[in-house]
XYZ file of C-alpha atoms in Angstrom:
667
model
C 5.636 7.983 -17.330
C 5.950 5.336 -20.228
C 2.662 3.094 -20.976
C 3.045 -0.849 -21.704
C 2.412 0.203 -25.268
C 5.175 2.244 -25.773
C 8.700 0.936 -24.681
C 11.201 2.678 -25.199
C 14.760 1.101 -25.782
C 17.809 3.456 -24.852
C 21.292 2.720 -25.188
C 20.972 -0.991 -24.536
C 22.522 -4.159 -25.674
C 19.580 -4.652 -27.942
C 19.886 -8.434 -28.063
C 19.311 -8.372 -24.575
C 16.023 -6.134 -24.011
C 13.900 -6.930 -27.061
C 10.114 -6.910 -25.777
C 7.927 -9.799 -25.762
C 11.128 -12.101 -27.848
C 13.517 -14.328 -26.530
C 17.191 -14.499 -27.059
C 18.809 -15.587 -30.152
C 20.401 -18.959 -30.309
C 23.998 -17.842 -29.924
C 26.922 -19.598 -27.996
C 27.379 -17.859 -24.766
C 30.452 -16.272 -25.313
C 29.084 -14.605 -28.003
C 26.857 -11.861 -25.758
C 29.093 -8.920 -24.631
C 28.087 -9.322 -20.672
C 31.480 -7.305 -20.387
C 30.063 -3.678 -20.815
C 31.745 -0.943 -22.982
C 30.829 1.595 -20.205
C 31.608 2.433 -16.774
C 28.471 2.814 -14.398
C 28.780 6.211 -13.050
C 29.504 6.580 -9.028
C 26.149 7.721 -6.600
C 26.869 11.228 -5.639
C 27.212 12.337 -2.586
C 24.664 14.265 -0.358
C 21.726 12.098 -1.481
C 19.125 10.657 0.939
C 18.957 6.502 1.036
C 16.171 4.686 2.459
C 16.201 0.948 3.567
C 20.039 0.799 4.500
C 21.894 2.397 7.016
C 24.219 4.178 4.838
C 24.537 5.750 1.394
C 25.518 2.554 -1.564
C 28.570 2.651 -3.110
C 28.468 1.069 -6.286
C 32.208 0.309 -6.022
C 31.598 -1.153 -3.128
C 29.104 -3.789 -4.845
C 31.644 -5.179 -7.262
C 31.223 -9.107 -7.539
C 27.408 -8.560 -8.092
C 24.856 -7.305 -10.694
C 23.077 -3.970 -9.575
C 19.805 -3.241 -10.937
C 18.620 0.115 -10.735
C 15.075 1.013 -11.496
C 14.099 5.022 -11.930
C 10.860 5.477 -10.624
C 8.472 7.998 -8.890
C 5.797 6.609 -6.997
C 2.745 8.199 -8.682
C 3.301 6.418 -11.599
C 1.097 3.280 -12.671
C 3.767 1.742 -14.295
C 6.164 1.944 -11.710
C 3.928 0.171 -9.429
C 2.982 -2.626 -11.887
C 7.369 -3.820 -12.181
C 7.330 -3.851 -8.303
C 6.445 -7.925 -8.812
C 8.807 -8.145 -11.377
C 11.090 -6.897 -9.027
C 10.354 -9.135 -6.081
C 10.404 -12.033 -8.195
C 14.000 -11.262 -9.069
C 15.312 -10.360 -5.684
C 14.104 -13.619 -4.945
C 14.888 -15.467 -7.367
C 18.845 -14.147 -7.319
C 19.488 -12.625 -3.743
C 22.980 -13.599 -3.510
C 23.696 -12.434 -6.914
C 21.731 -9.333 -7.503
C 20.961 -5.990 -5.897
C 18.283 -3.782 -7.106
C 18.445 -0.197 -6.318
C 15.504 2.218 -6.225
C 16.247 5.809 -8.047
C 13.284 7.841 -6.994
C 13.553 10.878 -9.449
C 10.102 12.493 -8.651
C 7.709 14.084 -11.410
C 5.643 15.829 -8.910
C 6.511 18.383 -5.940
C 5.504 16.166 -3.275
C 7.294 13.392 -4.659
C 10.522 15.541 -3.961
C 9.962 14.596 0.240
C 12.133 12.107 1.514
C 9.117 11.232 4.063
C 6.659 11.396 1.471
C 8.864 8.766 -0.159
C 9.062 6.516 2.647
C 5.372 6.333 3.070
C 5.535 4.986 -0.641
C 8.133 2.414 0.204
C 6.151 1.101 2.989
C 2.536 1.463 0.914
C 4.282 -0.866 -1.621
C 6.498 -3.107 0.095
C 10.008 -2.026 -1.557
C 12.502 -3.780 0.548
C 15.718 -2.590 -1.330
C 17.841 0.409 -1.153
C 16.410 3.379 -2.279
C 17.710 6.974 -3.003
C 16.258 10.240 -3.365
C 17.200 11.736 -6.763
C 15.398 14.908 -6.227
C 17.316 16.694 -8.401
C 17.856 14.015 -11.172
C 21.192 13.758 -10.800
C 21.249 10.077 -11.172
C 18.808 10.417 -13.813
C 21.226 12.704 -16.065
C 24.246 10.874 -15.210
C 22.644 7.632 -16.660
C 20.796 9.324 -19.290
C 17.320 7.965 -18.348
C 13.845 9.605 -20.419
C 10.987 7.590 -19.081
C 9.424 6.129 -15.634
C 10.175 3.533 -15.114
C 14.020 3.216 -16.575
C 16.079 0.014 -15.596
C 19.742 -0.253 -16.387
C 21.801 -3.881 -15.613
C 25.379 -3.256 -14.156
C 27.623 -5.987 -14.036
C 29.915 -7.385 -11.333
C 32.609 -5.252 -12.674
C 31.343 -1.975 -12.400
C 29.916 -1.477 -16.161
C 26.606 -0.920 -17.974
C 25.378 -4.389 -19.866
C 22.471 -2.186 -20.907
C 19.011 -0.475 -20.161
C 15.543 -0.531 -20.936
C 12.039 1.238 -19.973
C 8.734 0.237 -19.454
C 6.916 -2.517 -17.935
C 7.730 -6.628 -18.197
C 11.637 -6.198 -16.995
C 11.384 -9.655 -15.248
C 11.838 -12.169 -18.557
C 14.947 -10.168 -20.086
C 16.517 -9.818 -16.942
C 16.252 -13.280 -16.191
C 17.421 -14.423 -19.516
C 20.571 -12.208 -19.025
C 21.280 -13.203 -15.235
C 20.868 -16.700 -16.714
C 23.388 -16.854 -18.884
C 25.867 -13.968 -17.215
C 26.072 -15.410 -13.914
C 28.155 -18.482 -14.690
C 30.279 -15.887 -17.309
C 31.355 -14.251 -14.383
C 31.499 -17.154 -11.595
C 34.014 -18.784 -14.292
C 35.986 -15.840 -14.014
C 36.134 -15.744 -10.286
C 34.302 -12.486 -10.336
C 30.827 -12.959 -9.297
C 30.656 -13.086 -4.898
C 27.944 -14.484 -4.153
C 26.306 -12.937 -0.678
C 22.834 -11.076 0.528
C 23.406 -7.372 1.283
C 22.494 -6.569 4.788
C 20.212 -3.965 4.613
C 17.982 -1.971 7.657
C 14.503 -1.479 6.100
C 12.220 0.979 6.934
C 9.359 -1.324 7.550
C 11.107 -2.705 10.614
C 10.913 0.889 12.290
C 7.710 1.689 11.912
C 4.828 0.456 14.269
C 2.043 -1.307 13.002
C -1.150 1.125 12.517
C -4.866 -0.169 13.407
C -5.780 0.811 9.958
C -2.784 0.460 7.240
C -2.780 3.281 4.346
C -6.058 3.319 4.071
C -6.974 3.904 0.566
C -10.801 4.725 -0.033
C -14.351 5.686 1.797
C -17.733 4.572 0.761
C -20.883 6.021 2.475
C -24.471 4.300 2.147
C -27.019 7.413 2.907
C -29.698 4.637 3.268
C -28.035 2.326 5.744
C -25.617 5.370 7.179
C -22.701 2.562 6.863
C -19.012 3.635 6.087
C -17.174 0.562 3.876
C -13.397 1.539 4.775
C -10.832 0.030 2.369
C -7.575 -1.048 4.637
C -5.666 -1.443 1.625
C -2.397 -2.470 3.325
C -4.054 -4.742 5.647
C -6.052 -6.196 2.393
C -9.789 -5.938 3.942
C -12.720 -3.938 3.628
C -14.380 -2.463 7.088
C -18.007 -2.245 7.662
C -18.687 0.380 10.147
C -21.357 2.280 11.195
C -20.907 6.594 10.692
C -19.732 6.719 14.187
C -16.735 4.204 13.569
C -18.481 0.851 15.568
C -17.027 -1.972 13.162
C -20.311 -4.577 11.948
C -18.046 -7.045 9.686
C -14.439 -7.362 8.255
C -14.445 -8.481 4.611
C -11.178 -10.276 4.126
C -8.674 -12.503 6.578
C -5.996 -10.260 5.915
C -3.780 -11.919 3.644
C -2.595 -11.274 0.623
C -4.130 -13.315 -2.159
C -7.140 -14.163 -4.152
C -9.096 -16.581 -2.566
C -12.733 -16.773 -2.729
C -14.912 -17.677 -0.107
C -16.416 -16.585 3.220
C -15.327 -13.223 4.514
C -13.305 -15.303 7.343
C -11.616 -16.904 4.661
C -11.376 -14.631 1.677
C -8.390 -13.136 0.449
C -7.943 -9.428 -1.492
C -4.448 -7.659 -2.490
C -4.109 -3.915 -1.686
C -7.872 -3.073 -2.630
C -9.073 0.481 -3.269
C -12.653 1.662 -4.460
C -15.735 0.246 -3.548
C -19.478 0.596 -4.065
C -22.535 -0.852 -2.632
C -25.520 -2.360 -4.850
C -28.472 -3.891 -3.722
C -26.726 -5.486 -0.724
C -23.496 -6.613 -3.247
C -20.247 -4.591 -1.914
C -17.970 -4.266 -5.381
C -14.887 -3.923 -5.070
C -11.775 -2.462 -6.772
C -9.263 -4.883 -5.904
C -6.431 -3.103 -7.376
C -3.572 -5.533 -7.370
C -5.498 -8.995 -7.945
C -6.321 -6.817 -11.720
C -9.741 -8.098 -10.119
C -13.628 -6.697 -9.371
C -14.775 -8.300 -6.431
C -18.423 -9.099 -5.225
C -19.063 -9.081 -1.587
C -22.624 -10.635 -0.581
C -23.073 -8.635 3.120
C -25.708 -11.294 3.730
C -25.005 -14.278 2.632
C -20.758 -12.765 4.124
C -19.288 -14.192 0.680
C -17.062 -13.086 -1.602
C -16.720 -13.771 -5.189
C -14.698 -12.861 -8.290
C -16.592 -11.066 -11.005
C -14.481 -9.790 -13.471
C -10.841 -10.336 -14.633
C -8.290 -13.380 -14.827
C -6.089 -12.293 -11.588
C -3.567 -11.402 -14.106
C -2.548 -7.809 -15.361
C -3.759 -7.065 -18.805
C -0.829 -6.894 -21.565
C -2.950 -5.937 -24.530
C -5.052 -2.888 -24.585
C -8.430 -2.326 -25.923
C -9.635 -6.270 -25.580
C -13.045 -6.570 -24.074
C -14.398 -9.876 -22.600
C -16.761 -11.417 -20.198
C -16.274 -12.289 -16.603
C -13.309 -14.207 -15.200
C -11.895 -14.762 -18.961
C -11.103 -10.753 -19.573
C -7.347 -9.310 -18.703
C -8.261 -6.021 -16.410
C -5.364 -3.822 -15.242
C -5.317 -2.080 -11.718
C -9.029 -1.215 -11.486
C -8.539 1.597 -8.421
C -12.230 2.398 -8.244
C -15.826 1.223 -9.166
C -19.474 2.650 -9.485
C -22.435 1.062 -10.026
C -25.093 3.100 -12.320
C -28.161 1.158 -14.109
C -26.810 -2.309 -14.112
C -23.334 -1.022 -15.322
C -20.233 -1.073 -13.443
C -18.227 1.586 -14.291
C -14.497 1.072 -13.442
C -11.830 3.701 -13.080
C -8.976 1.347 -14.792
C -5.738 3.129 -13.631
C -3.612 0.665 -15.496
C -4.605 1.573 -19.090
C -5.975 5.032 -18.570
C -9.383 4.403 -19.160
C -13.133 3.910 -17.690
C -14.012 0.435 -18.393
C -17.721 -0.906 -18.356
C -19.357 -3.860 -17.403
C -22.915 -5.343 -17.470
C -23.474 -6.830 -13.725
C -25.601 -9.518 -14.910
C -23.760 -10.780 -17.873
C -20.122 -9.568 -16.779
C -18.919 -8.501 -20.344
C -16.867 -5.847 -19.712
C -15.263 -3.305 -22.529
C -14.021 0.184 -22.686
C -16.367 3.097 -22.185
C -13.978 6.434 -22.127
C -10.476 6.758 -22.847
C -8.329 5.080 -25.901
C -5.901 4.423 -23.706
C -3.347 6.903 -24.453
C -2.060 8.665 -21.330
C -2.716 12.493 -21.752
C -5.564 15.018 -21.403
C -7.252 15.654 -24.286
C -11.199 16.246 -24.609
C -12.891 14.241 -27.456
C -15.746 11.755 -28.048
C -15.365 9.231 -25.118
C -13.317 6.721 -27.052
C -11.101 9.087 -28.748
C -10.198 10.992 -25.640
C -7.266 10.506 -23.777
C -6.939 10.053 -19.993
C -4.026 9.380 -17.063
C -4.313 6.844 -14.552
C -7.924 7.420 -13.884
C -7.948 6.716 -9.657
C -11.503 8.168 -8.579
C -15.141 8.091 -9.967
C -18.474 10.242 -8.945
C -21.762 10.614 -10.451
C -24.828 13.099 -10.725
C -27.681 12.428 -12.580
C -26.274 13.283 -16.088
C -22.876 12.991 -15.880
C -20.128 10.677 -14.605
C -17.095 12.591 -12.756
C -13.374 11.396 -12.778
C -9.899 11.942 -10.693
C -7.529 11.898 -13.863
C -4.322 12.125 -11.431
C -1.215 12.030 -13.623
C -2.926 15.508 -14.978
C -4.084 16.381 -11.750
C -6.974 16.739 -13.109
C -10.894 16.697 -12.652
C -12.822 15.687 -15.310
C -16.094 14.130 -16.571
C -18.279 11.896 -19.042
C -21.498 12.389 -20.492
C -23.355 8.935 -19.647
C -25.332 8.904 -23.176
C -24.143 6.789 -25.973
C -22.591 9.473 -27.654
C -21.332 11.609 -24.588
C -18.102 13.117 -24.325
C -15.167 14.043 -22.278
C -14.772 16.949 -20.887
C -12.108 18.974 -18.338
C -13.309 21.152 -15.201
C -10.110 21.422 -13.982
C -6.397 20.447 -15.181
C -4.518 21.185 -18.195
C -1.540 18.685 -18.664
C 0.672 15.905 -17.688
C 3.149 17.979 -16.017
C 0.716 21.229 -14.870
C -0.354 20.756 -11.135
C -0.149 23.170 -8.199
C -2.135 24.732 -5.561
C -4.374 27.585 -6.774
C -7.938 28.447 -6.204
C -10.152 30.370 -8.122
C -12.032 29.539 -11.656
C -11.638 26.257 -13.132
C -9.049 27.149 -15.858
C -6.849 29.001 -13.367
C -7.152 26.750 -10.269
C -4.776 23.805 -10.302
C -4.613 20.805 -8.126
C -1.781 17.779 -7.293
C -2.335 14.228 -8.001
C -5.906 13.705 -6.911
C -7.057 10.278 -6.419
C -10.769 11.099 -4.883
C -13.698 12.542 -5.297
C -17.467 12.828 -4.078
C -20.574 14.753 -5.259
C -23.021 16.258 -3.588
C -24.894 19.475 -3.532
C -24.064 20.592 -6.745
C -20.482 20.193 -5.612
C -17.528 18.032 -6.260
C -15.182 17.489 -3.169
C -11.592 16.380 -4.253
C -9.490 14.670 -2.308
C -6.102 16.842 -3.676
C -3.908 14.035 -2.826
C -0.187 15.187 -3.033
C -1.427 19.131 -1.844
C -2.820 17.214 1.136
C -5.825 19.210 1.313
C -9.850 19.031 0.434
C -10.583 20.928 -1.963
C -14.272 21.788 -3.548
C -15.583 22.708 -7.099
C -18.638 24.399 -7.250
C -20.359 23.061 -10.548
C -22.747 26.625 -10.874
C -19.811 28.665 -10.997
C -16.974 26.720 -11.676
C -14.732 27.795 -9.173
C -12.119 25.591 -6.971
C -11.334 26.574 -3.706
C -9.324 25.037 -0.697
C -12.319 23.257 2.451
C -9.748 21.832 4.808
C -6.126 21.213 5.229
C -3.050 23.798 5.912
C -1.181 21.761 3.067
C 1.282 20.483 6.070
C 1.791 16.486 5.609
C 0.801 15.986 9.253
C -2.036 14.519 11.457
C -4.106 17.642 12.945
C -7.327 18.241 13.912
C -9.440 21.303 14.732
C -10.950 24.252 12.462
C -11.067 23.792 8.647
C -7.638 26.268 7.831
C -5.181 25.140 10.743
C -5.942 20.979 10.214
C -3.758 18.742 8.116
C -3.724 15.680 6.461
C -1.031 13.405 4.879
C -2.236 12.443 0.936
C -5.928 11.987 1.540
C -6.835 9.074 -1.273
C -10.469 8.613 -1.069
C -13.569 10.984 0.036
C -17.399 9.898 0.664
C -20.362 12.465 1.845
C -22.899 11.250 4.753
C -25.103 13.698 6.596
C -23.278 16.555 5.946
C -20.209 15.298 6.586
C -17.194 14.140 4.569
C -15.741 10.681 5.644
C -11.765 11.489 4.510
C -9.327 7.974 3.957
C -6.305 9.651 5.205
C -4.084 7.367 3.601
C -0.424 8.465 4.835
C -1.925 9.172 8.209
C -3.534 5.776 8.582
C -6.522 7.328 9.691
C -10.544 8.265 8.674
C -11.196 11.769 9.010
C -14.229 13.329 9.327
C -15.171 17.146 8.012
C -18.004 18.713 9.429
C -19.300 21.073 7.111
C -21.854 22.363 10.004
C -19.203 22.854 12.551
C -16.564 23.407 10.240
C -13.906 20.802 12.031
C -12.013 18.100 11.382
C -11.447 15.302 13.529
C -10.463 11.482 13.738
C -12.878 8.787 13.609
C -12.559 6.743 16.400
C -13.058 2.827 15.776
C -14.597 0.674 18.016
C -15.916 -3.024 18.767
C -12.084 -4.161 17.628
C -12.936 -7.673 18.576
C -14.094 -8.108 14.777
C -10.633 -7.493 13.692
C -9.321 -10.634 15.331
C -12.348 -12.907 14.611
C -11.256 -14.288 11.167
C -7.718 -14.402 13.208
C -5.640 -17.923 11.976
C -8.776 -18.625 9.602
C -6.616 -18.070 6.678
C -4.711 -21.043 5.240
C -1.400 -19.069 5.854
C -2.401 -17.459 9.138
C -0.468 -17.771 12.234
C 0.542 -15.335 15.147
C 3.777 -13.662 14.726
C 5.249 -10.654 16.431
C 7.983 -8.591 17.190
C 10.362 -10.829 19.017
C 11.305 -9.519 22.622
C 14.149 -11.004 24.199
C 12.918 -10.827 28.826
C 15.644 -11.329 31.592
C 15.698 -14.924 33.255
C 13.324 -15.828 35.622
C 13.718 -18.189 38.693
C 10.581 -19.535 40.098
C 9.339 -21.742 42.739
C 6.496 -23.682 41.329
C 3.414 -23.611 43.314
C 4.446 -19.915 44.987
C 6.218 -17.834 42.379
C 3.857 -15.476 40.040
C 4.940 -13.658 37.321
C 3.586 -9.803 37.257
C 3.007 -8.947 33.805
C 2.816 -5.504 32.890
C 3.718 -3.422 29.739
C 5.530 0.296 29.677
C 3.695 2.405 26.859
C 5.627 5.475 24.770
C 5.062 8.830 26.568
C 1.616 10.414 25.350
C 0.000 6.841 24.641
C -2.597 5.143 26.805
C -4.229 1.311 26.156
C -7.380 1.461 23.588
C -9.836 1.381 26.073
C -12.269 -0.233 23.214
C -10.029 -2.907 22.079
C -9.724 -6.199 23.349
C -5.907 -7.242 24.750
C -4.780 -10.603 24.101
C -2.836 -12.676 25.397
C -1.470 -16.048 25.215
C 1.340 -17.671 26.651
C 3.078 -20.936 26.035
C 6.116 -23.507 26.377
C 5.902 -24.850 22.645
C 5.043 -28.640 24.195
C 1.643 -27.838 27.122
C 3.569 -30.589 29.216
C 6.817 -28.533 29.744
C 5.115 -26.141 31.855
C 1.885 -26.389 33.657
C 0.034 -22.834 34.405
C -2.307 -22.724 37.273
C -4.446 -20.068 34.765
C -6.707 -22.865 33.286
C -6.751 -20.463 30.539
C -3.546 -19.663 28.381
C -5.346 -18.002 25.803
C -7.096 -14.436 26.727
C -9.309 -11.763 24.860
C -9.886 -9.384 27.803
C -11.770 -5.781 27.808
C -10.078 -3.234 30.148
C -7.545 -5.693 31.789
C -5.752 -4.416 34.954
C -1.777 -4.645 35.122
C 0.195 -6.223 36.336
C -1.669 -9.448 35.089
C -0.397 -12.480 37.271
C 0.430 -16.077 35.713
C 1.314 -18.653 38.481
C 3.544 -21.483 37.345
C 1.782 -24.410 39.026
C 4.471 -27.241 38.012
C 8.092 -26.888 35.986
C 10.323 -29.987 36.261
C 13.162 -28.271 34.684
C 14.714 -25.154 32.630
C 12.499 -24.176 29.933
C 11.381 -21.329 27.604
C 8.531 -19.301 28.205
C 6.902 -17.528 25.331
C 4.515 -14.275 25.492
C 2.319 -13.718 22.254
C 0.295 -10.700 23.046
C -1.451 -8.118 20.683
C -1.261 -4.553 22.493
C -3.710 -1.855 20.574
C -2.670 1.653 22.362
C -3.639 5.495 21.061
C -2.802 8.751 21.713
C -4.203 10.622 24.064
C -7.119 12.136 22.073
C -7.249 8.789 20.325
C -6.817 10.413 17.110
C -3.915 7.795 16.357
C -4.278 4.253 17.284
C -0.921 1.897 16.695
C -0.818 -1.752 17.259
C 2.483 -4.085 18.275
C 2.440 -7.780 18.212
C 4.817 -9.191 20.508
C 6.192 -12.646 20.937
C 8.031 -12.342 24.049
C 10.262 -15.004 25.306
C 12.488 -15.880 28.628
C 14.175 -18.501 29.664
C 12.587 -20.070 32.782
C 14.171 -22.644 35.235
C 12.818 -24.308 38.954
C 14.353 -23.458 42.407
C 13.866 -24.385 45.697
C 13.099 -21.345 47.093
C 11.986 -18.561 45.079
C 10.106 -14.924 45.428
C 6.518 -14.891 45.906
C 6.199 -12.302 42.565
C 8.409 -11.503 40.194
C 7.825 -7.716 37.998
C 8.180 -8.233 34.035
C 7.297 -5.384 31.874
C 7.480 -5.390 28.322
C 8.389 -2.495 26.602
C 5.815 -1.097 23.621
C 7.318 -0.488 20.592
C 7.774 3.537 20.536
C 6.381 5.030 16.959
C 8.945 7.451 16.940
C 7.925 9.984 13.847
C 4.881 8.751 12.241
């Protein structure tokens, strides 16, 4: 891991990667774009994602290649993803980005877990699992993230480590592309890929990161992170409201129009839900009564300098991961700067509260201590507890002005495991969430896929739930399983867990000693704001149906859906169906309503064609909600099915049309 403040420049062309400065004003031909070192080829036997076959550098001759050495726990690696996406968009014909995933934590060596990270972060370039650091060692990488730029002839131009990769790479490509084009050594064409996201079904929740429980109203606030929204529900899962229209953005306004960007932690205080809008680098305030969302802290851009206090929307912050309100102060887990910040919620003046911004595990006075990617907050009467994910630790800070940071569990940046016992001997692996109840700290031990509990009186750690297998299994505490749970909340002798990679909320019942899945109901609320965002429109998986011959006024299309084995329609969900032909005058339907939200529809659904003059394309847009038989996993398939339909003088009374719903395969 390397911080924004400690960029390390390796074996590079120095003039290429001088951070924060522009390239010297020299003639283009005085810069050595040719490189002096052949780029080592990828070793065989490695597993690749976002591609059907292993990538070979020799087959990429004629293109620039940018290697990104990363690990998915690392906040700095997350920060550079927008830069990489900008480069890929600007140079889609000339540049190929390849992610080299060289894992820090044991959990990160698992290809399935890397696949989940690729999906969660929206990575759309090839990624290789470099679990044994073979590629890392061949290129001499020393920190996460490290970048290596390779020219169209397969030679290394240079490398750098740290954030802020867009500007230096953009500057060099601006000059290097004409250089190689003039020599006839640049081949422009996009790289054909097989993206992981195309193979995955949509889930009812998408990577829920956090959950907050309000004991007074007995409501849950579920952060549906990758759907860019917050769900407000009852304790038994009935959806009451939705904050955010689902589009990725920063817009304030009504809940139906407002936008978020991969939010995480929330906290309810006096009717206002405060939201850590992580990838927007903002704190947002949602007034539950007026149903409006507004920005209260942050500029919307990642802070590039450390320890710079400020006020309201004029101060830059970095990747807030959780928020907690106490005594008119907002405490913010500022993962991006390895700190906890505080802000007065009346004036929104904000400043560092704990942590020097140096990434480490060092106990000391509040602002002298070193923290590491703080990701979760909880409070007792006197202390603020926090999950310091990169040191696999649970720590606390006294809320008094002269308070100190002390570590309960954890010893360092590269010390982790899954050991129970006294606090000084116990180990965790990259915990992201925690809650305090009844003199105990309950921990979402994320990379161990377990729920752990710290007894504060004894200062001992034990495993409460989870076998450690990364799957979804309900039942008894010790045989249940989770997949990278990121948040946990306490309500009425139950723990509610944001089971992130399983896309569900789990309930750990301490009385019955069982684990179950929260079943969401009143799903009409999820589509109430559909189409109200400025970029919203229906888009679904394209399905081509057989051509249809109909006798207008007689023939009915009998529409049905084929579900994967082991799945059934979600009885608590509306069934959305719309049919059209682009121009409403081209085909006239006997059914007056061609836009239906149905409850418990009976299949087949009958569609009668009343009038059709000539061959036209019929389009059927539908949203199918379907679940496993025990309702533990619920999926969504948005389908845009089309068929060429033509009139005939004599046709069948009824034509069966079956649309096959997407098979999720291995989730």
